[in-house]
Amino acid sequence: MTAITVNPVLRVAPAAPAEAAAHFRAGLAFHTDVSDVAAALAAGGDPGFVVVDSRSIEAWNEGHVPGAVHLPTALVREQAAHLLDRSVPVVTYCWGPGCNGAARAALALAELGYPVKEMLGGFEYWVREGLEFETWQGRERRAPDPLTAPADAGDCGC
């Protein structure tokens, strides 16, 4: 009798296509990414959402997405009603993939009745993709990191 070797990827079988579609559709209801946010903001006019930077004032001063509202995670419950309209979807971000501040801010906003998504990649990937950001000194832009943004294309094509 021959033993069948199953590699680590297939040790647990993939979900059925309908289950996978439901899972990924649900994920997109909770998350967006830096490129999509940047494209929506660059299109001009009202993008239909507001961007919230959930980091500290020190982090905000180092740089933030242009036009973002500064609302640190710890202050969401007491200040959201003064800064945000419950009828306008909110996109939260924090430092980057290693930080869950945006998820905590999104949770607090959802519990307060705001429609909300988290921007995957956070400020780190905003800067790494070569997008313009604001500091207390003005606007800046860094060269795109070739590991996060294609060198010769406007977007990754996804």
GROMACS .gro file of C-alpha atoms in nm:
model
  158
    1MET     CA    1   0.000   0.000   0.000
    2THR     CA    2   0.135   0.343  -0.097
    3ALA     CA    3   0.100   0.632   0.147
    4ILE     CA    4  -0.045   0.949   0.002
    5THR     CA    5   0.154   1.257   0.095
    6VAL     CA    6  -0.050   1.573   0.133
    7ASN     CA    7   0.138   1.901   0.130
    8PRO     CA    8   0.071   2.172   0.390
    9VAL     CA    9  -0.138   2.375   0.145
   10LEU     CA   10  -0.385   2.095   0.080
   11ARG     CA   11  -0.379   1.930   0.423
   12VAL     CA   12  -0.711   2.108   0.475
   13ALA     CA   13  -0.905   2.102   0.149
   14PRO     CA   14  -1.010   2.431  -0.010
   15ALA     CA   15  -1.364   2.545   0.062
   16ALA     CA   16  -1.633   2.479  -0.191
   17PRO     CA   17  -1.650   2.760  -0.449
   18ALA     CA   18  -1.981   2.896  -0.314
   19GLU     CA   19  -1.842   2.904   0.042
   20ALA     CA   20  -1.523   3.071  -0.080
   21ALA     CA   21  -1.724   3.333  -0.270
   22ALA     CA   22  -1.931   3.411   0.040
   23HIS     CA   23  -1.616   3.439   0.253
   24PHE     CA   24  -1.432   3.673   0.015
   25ARG     CA   25  -1.745   3.882  -0.050
   26ALA     CA   26  -1.784   3.927   0.325
   27GLY     CA   27  -1.417   4.026   0.358
   28LEU     CA   28  -1.458   4.297   0.097
   29ALA     CA   29  -1.750   4.438   0.295
   30PHE     CA   30  -1.511   4.497   0.587
   31HIS     CA   31  -1.188   4.593   0.410
   32THR     CA   32  -1.057   4.814   0.134
   33ASP     CA   33  -0.699   4.881   0.033
   34VAL     CA   34  -0.470   5.177  -0.014
   35SER     CA   35  -0.488   5.172  -0.394
   36ASP     CA   36  -0.868   5.173  -0.401
   37VAL     CA   37  -0.890   5.454  -0.146
   38ALA     CA   38  -0.633   5.659  -0.339
   39ALA     CA   39  -0.814   5.602  -0.669
   40ALA     CA   40  -1.149   5.706  -0.520
   41LEU     CA   41  -0.998   6.020  -0.367
   42ALA     CA   42  -0.812   6.108  -0.688
   43ALA     CA   43  -1.127   6.078  -0.901
   44GLY     CA   44  -1.242   6.416  -0.771
   45GLY     CA   45  -1.570   6.511  -0.620
   46ASP     CA   46  -1.725   6.339  -0.322
   47PRO     CA   47  -1.586   5.985  -0.289
   48GLY     CA   48  -1.884   5.886  -0.073
   49PHE     CA   49  -1.674   5.810   0.236
   50VAL     CA   50  -1.452   5.983   0.488
   51VAL     CA   51  -1.103   5.862   0.581
   52VAL     CA   52  -1.017   5.848   0.953
   53ASP     CA   53  -0.662   5.832   1.083
   54SER     CA   54  -0.683   5.654   1.418
   55ARG     CA   55  -0.322   5.716   1.528
   56SER     CA   56  -0.177   5.948   1.793
   57ILE     CA   57  -0.117   6.319   1.735
   58GLU     CA   58   0.258   6.248   1.709
   59ALA     CA   59   0.196   5.994   1.432
   60TRP     CA   60  -0.053   6.226   1.259
   61ASN     CA   61   0.209   6.503   1.257
   62GLU     CA   62   0.463   6.272   1.092
   63GLY     CA   63   0.224   6.227   0.802
   64HIS     CA   64  -0.132   6.135   0.712
   65VAL     CA   65  -0.359   6.077   0.415
   66PRO     CA   66  -0.458   6.414   0.265
   67GLY     CA   67  -0.806   6.511   0.374
   68ALA     CA   68  -0.824   6.250   0.650
   69VAL     CA   69  -0.997   6.325   0.978
   70HIS     CA   70  -0.778   6.275   1.284
   71LEU     CA   71  -0.964   6.065   1.541
   72PRO     CA   72  -0.738   5.854   1.764
   73THR     CA   73  -0.881   5.514   1.852
   74ALA     CA   74  -0.896   5.597   2.223
   75LEU     CA   75  -1.114   5.902   2.149
   76VAL     CA   76  -1.362   5.749   1.903
   77ARG     CA   77  -1.645   5.704   2.151
   78GLU     CA   78  -1.630   6.059   2.285
   79GLN     CA   79  -1.552   6.251   1.963
   80ALA     CA   80  -1.700   6.061   1.667
   81ALA     CA   81  -2.039   6.232   1.686
   82HIS     CA   82  -1.868   6.574   1.668
   83LEU     CA   83  -1.650   6.484   1.368
   84LEU     CA   84  -1.843   6.232   1.158
   85ASP     CA   85  -2.183   6.197   0.992
   86ARG     CA   86  -2.344   5.857   1.064
   87SER     CA   87  -2.483   5.845   0.710
   88VAL     CA   88  -2.136   5.861   0.549
   89PRO     CA   89  -1.923   5.545   0.537
   90VAL     CA   90  -1.592   5.567   0.724
   91VAL     CA   91  -1.259   5.415   0.620
   92THR     CA   92  -1.018   5.375   0.912
   93TYR     CA   93  -0.642   5.336   0.901
   94CYS     CA   94  -0.355   5.313   1.145
   95TRP     CA   95   0.021   5.257   1.100
   96GLY     CA   96   0.026   4.939   0.893
   97PRO     CA   97  -0.035   4.567   0.876
   98GLY     CA   98   0.135   4.508   1.210
   99CYS     CA   99  -0.105   4.739   1.393
  100ASN     CA  100  -0.467   4.670   1.484
  101GLY     CA  101  -0.557   5.027   1.581
  102ALA     CA  102  -0.765   5.072   1.265
  103ALA     CA  103  -0.960   4.755   1.345
  104ARG     CA  104  -1.021   4.875   1.701
  105ALA     CA  105  -1.135   5.215   1.571
  106ALA     CA  106  -1.359   5.045   1.313
  107LEU     CA  107  -1.513   4.829   1.585
  108ALA     CA  108  -1.583   5.132   1.804
  109LEU     CA  109  -1.737   5.320   1.511
  110ALA     CA  110  -1.952   5.022   1.410
  111GLU     CA  111  -2.075   4.990   1.768
  112LEU     CA  112  -2.173   5.358   1.751
  113GLY     CA  113  -2.374   5.297   1.434
  114TYR     CA  114  -2.131   5.409   1.162
  115PRO     CA  115  -2.088   5.210   0.839
  116VAL     CA  116  -1.715   5.136   0.834
  117LYS     CA  117  -1.432   4.962   0.650
  118GLU     CA  118  -1.066   4.921   0.743
  119MET     CA  119  -0.796   5.027   0.496
  120LEU     CA  120  -0.554   4.737   0.470
  121GLY     CA  121  -0.188   4.837   0.474
  122GLY     CA  122  -0.249   5.157   0.667
  123PHE     CA  123  -0.027   5.460   0.644
  124GLU     CA  124   0.280   5.243   0.585
  125TYR     CA  125   0.150   5.114   0.255
  126TRP     CA  126   0.011   5.454   0.158
  127VAL     CA  127   0.367   5.586   0.172
  128ARG     CA  128   0.525   5.270   0.025
  129GLU     CA  129   0.298   5.293  -0.280
  130GLY     CA  130   0.435   5.641  -0.345
  131LEU     CA  131   0.115   5.828  -0.264
  132GLU     CA  132   0.120   6.189  -0.151
  133PHE     CA  133   0.078   6.253   0.221
  134GLU     CA  134   0.051   6.558   0.443
  135THR     CA  135   0.269   6.659   0.736
  136TRP     CA  136   0.267   6.972   0.950
  137GLN     CA  137   0.528   7.106   0.703
  138GLY     CA  138   0.323   7.045   0.388
  139ARG     CA  139   0.280   6.767   0.132
  140GLU     CA  140   0.536   6.498   0.058
  141ARG     CA  141   0.572   6.196  -0.164
  142ARG     CA  142   0.831   5.918  -0.161
  143ALA     CA  143   0.937   5.693  -0.446
  144PRO     CA  144   0.717   5.383  -0.470
  145ASP     CA  145   0.854   5.064  -0.321
  146PRO     CA  146   0.877   4.818  -0.613
  147LEU     CA  147   0.758   4.540  -0.382
  148THR     CA  148   0.425   4.718  -0.324
  149ALA     CA  149   0.364   4.919  -0.640
  150PRO     CA  150   0.445   4.843  -1.003
  151ALA     CA  151   0.726   5.056  -1.143
  152ASP     CA  152   0.574   5.124  -1.484
  153ALA     CA  153   0.199   5.114  -1.423
  154GLY     CA  154  -0.058   5.332  -1.253
  155ASP     CA  155  -0.186   5.042  -1.044
  156CYS     CA  156  -0.129   4.673  -0.982
  157GLY     CA  157  -0.412   4.569  -1.213
  158CYS     CA  158  -0.600   4.382  -0.944
   0.00000   0.00000   0.00000
